[in-house]
Amino acid sequence: MADAALKMAEPVVGMRSLRVLARLLDYPTRELQAAAGELIEVIDQERRLAAPLRTALMDWCQRIADGDLLELQSEYVALFDKGRATSLLLFEHVHGESRDRGQAMVDLMDEYNAAGFALDARELPDYLPVFLEYLSTRDEGEIGRWLGEIRHILGLLTARLEERHADHALVPRALLALIGAEAEADAHREEVQAEAPDDTPEALDAVWEEEAVRFSAESDQDCALQSAEGRRLAERKQGVQSEAVRILSPEAMPPVTGR
């Protein structure tokens, strides 16, 4: 998605601000820096979020525009490409490396296909920026339902990113704010503070050893599942109850808390 055009074409339905949030979570590029002004304009004009949160997001856009690109990219890699705690692949936080990811992948791809949403083969279905692109084409009822179903993941991700003082925490916090569920982040605060770092050399070595063992699966089918299931999202058909969640107006949203 980082190489995609950054012009903010109008979604068929839904929210342009979701596309902005998707861009902000993607790998920094010169195209992203050049588009910062347009992203700021969308955030300011759509007014889906309360003023303090919009201001925080717009300030972050400006920091991206003004920042050194290599530093931005280095910070991004350190934050998202080392360890799994802050993974933008939503099913990392649900199924880990279990085989349950296979059905989740099928369910999510069915959702995309039914909606006529064409997925770039370079990206995995549950990559959060891709998922937000999809939601930007949906109506408010469906956006609220989906955000309600993943709010526990968004809360955990918010708490972990805020613990690292990362601007990127503003994205899952904004998504929680849309449905009045910012308390989800607070619910994970103590848990996150007690977590051992998973981005140390020792922790990363342990992950590589675990992956090596996984290649000794009992069958070719097991290996295919474990490598292809990857990072998938849709859990609705795996026993998660669908829930109607309303998108809040800015007036009903709480103020942004300190990070």
XYZ file of C-alpha atoms in Angstrom:
259
model
C 0.000 0.000 0.000
C 2.942 2.335 0.549
C 3.433 2.556 -3.216
C -0.205 3.287 -3.965
C -1.359 6.695 -5.162
C -2.132 8.968 -2.248
C -4.819 11.100 -3.854
C -7.830 10.939 -1.562
C -10.518 9.862 -4.013
C -14.012 9.894 -2.562
C -15.109 6.459 -1.276
C -18.386 5.128 -2.617
C -19.807 5.460 0.915
C -18.254 5.676 4.336
C -15.515 7.888 5.689
C -12.561 9.484 3.935
C -10.919 9.908 7.344
C -10.521 6.121 7.545
C -8.350 6.320 4.439
C -6.262 9.003 6.128
C -5.783 6.753 9.157
C -4.760 3.942 6.810
C -2.113 6.155 5.193
C -0.736 7.246 8.556
C -0.109 3.627 9.564
C 1.726 2.789 6.372
C 5.473 2.823 5.777
C 6.654 6.444 5.384
C 7.488 7.534 1.832
C 8.101 10.820 0.046
C 4.617 10.446 -1.420
C 3.171 10.328 2.088
C 5.130 13.421 3.087
C 3.914 15.261 -0.017
C 0.307 14.283 0.721
C 0.406 15.478 4.346
C -1.421 18.708 3.539
C -4.258 16.829 1.880
C -4.494 14.415 4.812
C -4.732 17.364 7.193
C -7.498 18.880 5.077
C -9.558 15.673 5.133
C -9.210 15.297 8.908
C -10.207 18.901 9.479
C -13.119 18.996 7.047
C -14.784 15.679 7.762
C -14.979 16.363 11.516
C -15.798 12.801 12.447
C -13.532 13.091 15.481
C -13.555 15.476 18.412
C -11.448 18.609 17.992
C -8.540 17.621 20.326
C -8.052 14.307 18.550
C -8.272 15.939 15.121
C -5.654 18.454 16.211
C -3.334 15.708 17.449
C -3.671 13.852 14.141
C -3.098 16.983 12.072
C -0.021 17.868 14.140
C 1.322 14.373 13.473
C 0.726 14.805 9.736
C 2.770 17.987 9.872
C 5.600 16.223 11.727
C 5.637 13.608 8.967
C 5.825 16.334 6.323
C 8.662 18.122 8.113
C 10.605 15.052 9.279
C 13.698 13.431 7.848
C 12.438 10.534 5.734
C 15.203 8.107 6.703
C 14.560 8.776 10.385
C 10.827 8.287 9.930
C 11.435 4.990 8.146
C 13.901 3.814 10.779
C 11.448 4.585 13.555
C 8.697 2.746 11.683
C 10.810 -0.385 11.246
C 11.814 -0.352 14.915
C 8.194 -0.005 15.954
C 6.443 -2.483 13.681
C 9.000 -4.873 12.194
C 10.643 -6.120 15.378
C 8.495 -8.321 17.544
C 4.772 -9.009 17.364
C 3.381 -6.840 20.154
C 2.663 -3.903 17.860
C 1.942 -5.896 14.725
C -0.435 -4.239 12.267
C -1.587 -7.708 11.223
C -4.714 -7.974 13.317
C -4.800 -11.732 13.690
C -1.351 -11.710 15.273
C -3.196 -10.501 18.356
C -5.909 -13.166 18.152
C -4.526 -16.426 16.791
C -0.768 -15.880 16.840
C 0.691 -18.644 14.695
C -2.172 -21.097 15.234
C -3.928 -22.894 12.389
C -7.174 -21.023 13.107
C -5.912 -18.326 10.800
C -6.872 -20.374 7.745
C -10.630 -20.048 8.193
C -10.211 -16.431 9.270
C -8.478 -15.722 5.961
C -11.283 -17.369 4.013
C -13.942 -15.401 5.902
C -12.259 -12.058 5.372
C -11.576 -12.664 1.696
C -15.234 -13.624 1.275
C -16.162 -10.254 2.791
C -13.838 -8.402 0.447
C -14.956 -10.296 -2.626
C -18.653 -9.860 -1.847
C -18.099 -6.115 -1.577
C -16.132 -5.966 -4.834
C -13.035 -4.901 -2.925
C -9.917 -5.898 -4.883
C -6.987 -6.754 -2.629
C -3.453 -5.987 -3.775
C -1.652 -9.347 -3.788
C 1.316 -7.753 -2.038
C -0.676 -7.142 1.132
C -2.262 -9.571 3.575
C -6.003 -9.206 4.219
C -5.765 -8.293 7.893
C -3.053 -5.669 7.468
C -4.759 -2.821 9.319
C -4.226 -0.133 6.626
C -5.822 -2.465 4.050
C -8.702 -3.207 6.401
C -9.290 0.517 6.952
C -9.326 1.049 3.183
C -12.073 -1.560 3.005
C -14.052 0.035 5.837
C -13.842 3.425 4.111
C -16.113 2.007 1.397
C -18.749 0.743 3.853
C -21.701 2.542 5.417
C -21.677 3.747 9.007
C -23.579 0.744 10.328
C -21.072 -1.729 8.939
C -18.093 0.402 9.994
C -19.422 0.525 13.537
C -20.085 -3.207 13.631
C -16.607 -4.099 12.422
C -14.865 -1.670 14.765
C -16.933 -3.064 17.613
C -15.790 -6.585 16.827
C -12.079 -5.686 16.847
C -12.150 -3.131 19.645
C -10.265 -5.415 22.040
C -7.422 -5.613 19.487
C -7.520 -1.852 18.962
C -7.421 -1.303 22.714
C -4.398 -3.541 23.123
C -2.615 -1.933 20.180
C -3.357 1.551 21.509
C -1.984 0.707 24.946
C 1.183 -0.841 23.519
C 1.877 2.031 21.130
C 1.195 4.620 23.819
C 3.560 2.761 26.142
C 6.221 3.357 23.459
C 5.184 7.025 23.094
C 4.481 6.482 19.393
C 2.376 8.906 17.363
C 0.921 5.849 15.640
C -1.171 5.191 18.770
C -3.424 8.001 17.558
C -4.841 5.744 14.837
C -6.295 2.921 16.957
C -7.315 5.526 19.555
C -9.226 7.419 16.866
C -10.937 4.211 15.753
C -11.993 3.495 19.331
C -13.207 7.080 19.696
C -15.481 6.660 16.676
C -17.485 4.057 18.611
C -17.061 5.498 22.108
C -14.778 2.672 23.233
C -11.607 4.484 24.307
C -11.834 2.750 27.683
C -10.635 -0.409 25.893
C -7.103 1.034 25.887
C -7.221 1.743 29.610
C -8.413 -1.798 30.284
C -5.145 -3.137 28.818
C -2.817 -0.629 30.464
C -1.606 -2.743 33.415
C -1.290 -5.840 31.248
C 0.883 -3.995 28.746
C 3.088 -2.428 31.405
C 3.817 -5.916 32.761
C 4.744 -7.395 29.364
C 8.333 -8.396 28.676
C 9.833 -6.671 25.602
C 9.520 -8.811 22.481
C 11.881 -6.767 20.311
C 15.149 -7.610 22.064
C 17.762 -9.764 20.267
C 16.997 -12.627 22.661
C 13.257 -12.434 22.037
C 13.730 -12.253 18.270
C 16.073 -15.279 18.353
C 13.406 -17.226 20.241
C 10.855 -16.412 17.542
C 13.211 -17.629 14.794
C 13.743 -20.891 16.682
C 9.990 -21.324 17.042
C 9.492 -20.737 13.319
C 12.162 -23.309 12.471
C 10.409 -25.937 14.566
C 7.116 -25.143 12.852
C 8.524 -26.264 9.499
C 8.532 -29.822 10.850
C 4.722 -29.924 10.651
C 3.131 -33.320 10.237
C 2.075 -32.798 6.636
C 2.511 -30.584 3.600
C -0.983 -29.298 4.269
C 0.015 -28.161 7.761
C 3.023 -26.335 6.348
C 0.915 -24.641 3.699
C -1.607 -23.501 6.267
C 0.997 -22.200 8.674
C 2.795 -20.198 6.013
C -0.234 -18.964 4.069
C -2.694 -18.300 6.889
C -0.381 -15.541 7.901
C -2.007 -12.509 9.195
C -5.732 -12.717 8.771
C -8.691 -10.938 10.251
C -12.307 -12.044 10.016
C -13.372 -13.837 13.180
C -17.086 -13.325 12.883
C -17.779 -16.890 11.746
C -15.519 -18.263 14.477
C -18.032 -17.715 17.225
C -17.749 -13.978 17.755
C -21.156 -12.389 18.176
C -21.848 -9.518 15.800
C -22.718 -6.357 17.660
C -24.334 -3.166 16.487
C -22.059 -0.269 17.457
C -22.992 3.315 16.632
C -20.520 5.806 15.206
C -20.513 8.737 17.639
C -20.758 12.397 16.735
C -17.787 14.566 17.764
C -19.887 16.201 20.499
C -20.359 12.840 22.197
C -16.686 11.919 22.244
C -14.486 12.328 25.337
C -11.420 14.587 25.148
C -8.041 13.138 24.184
C -6.075 12.024 27.233
C -2.358 12.488 27.636
C -0.121 9.979 25.959
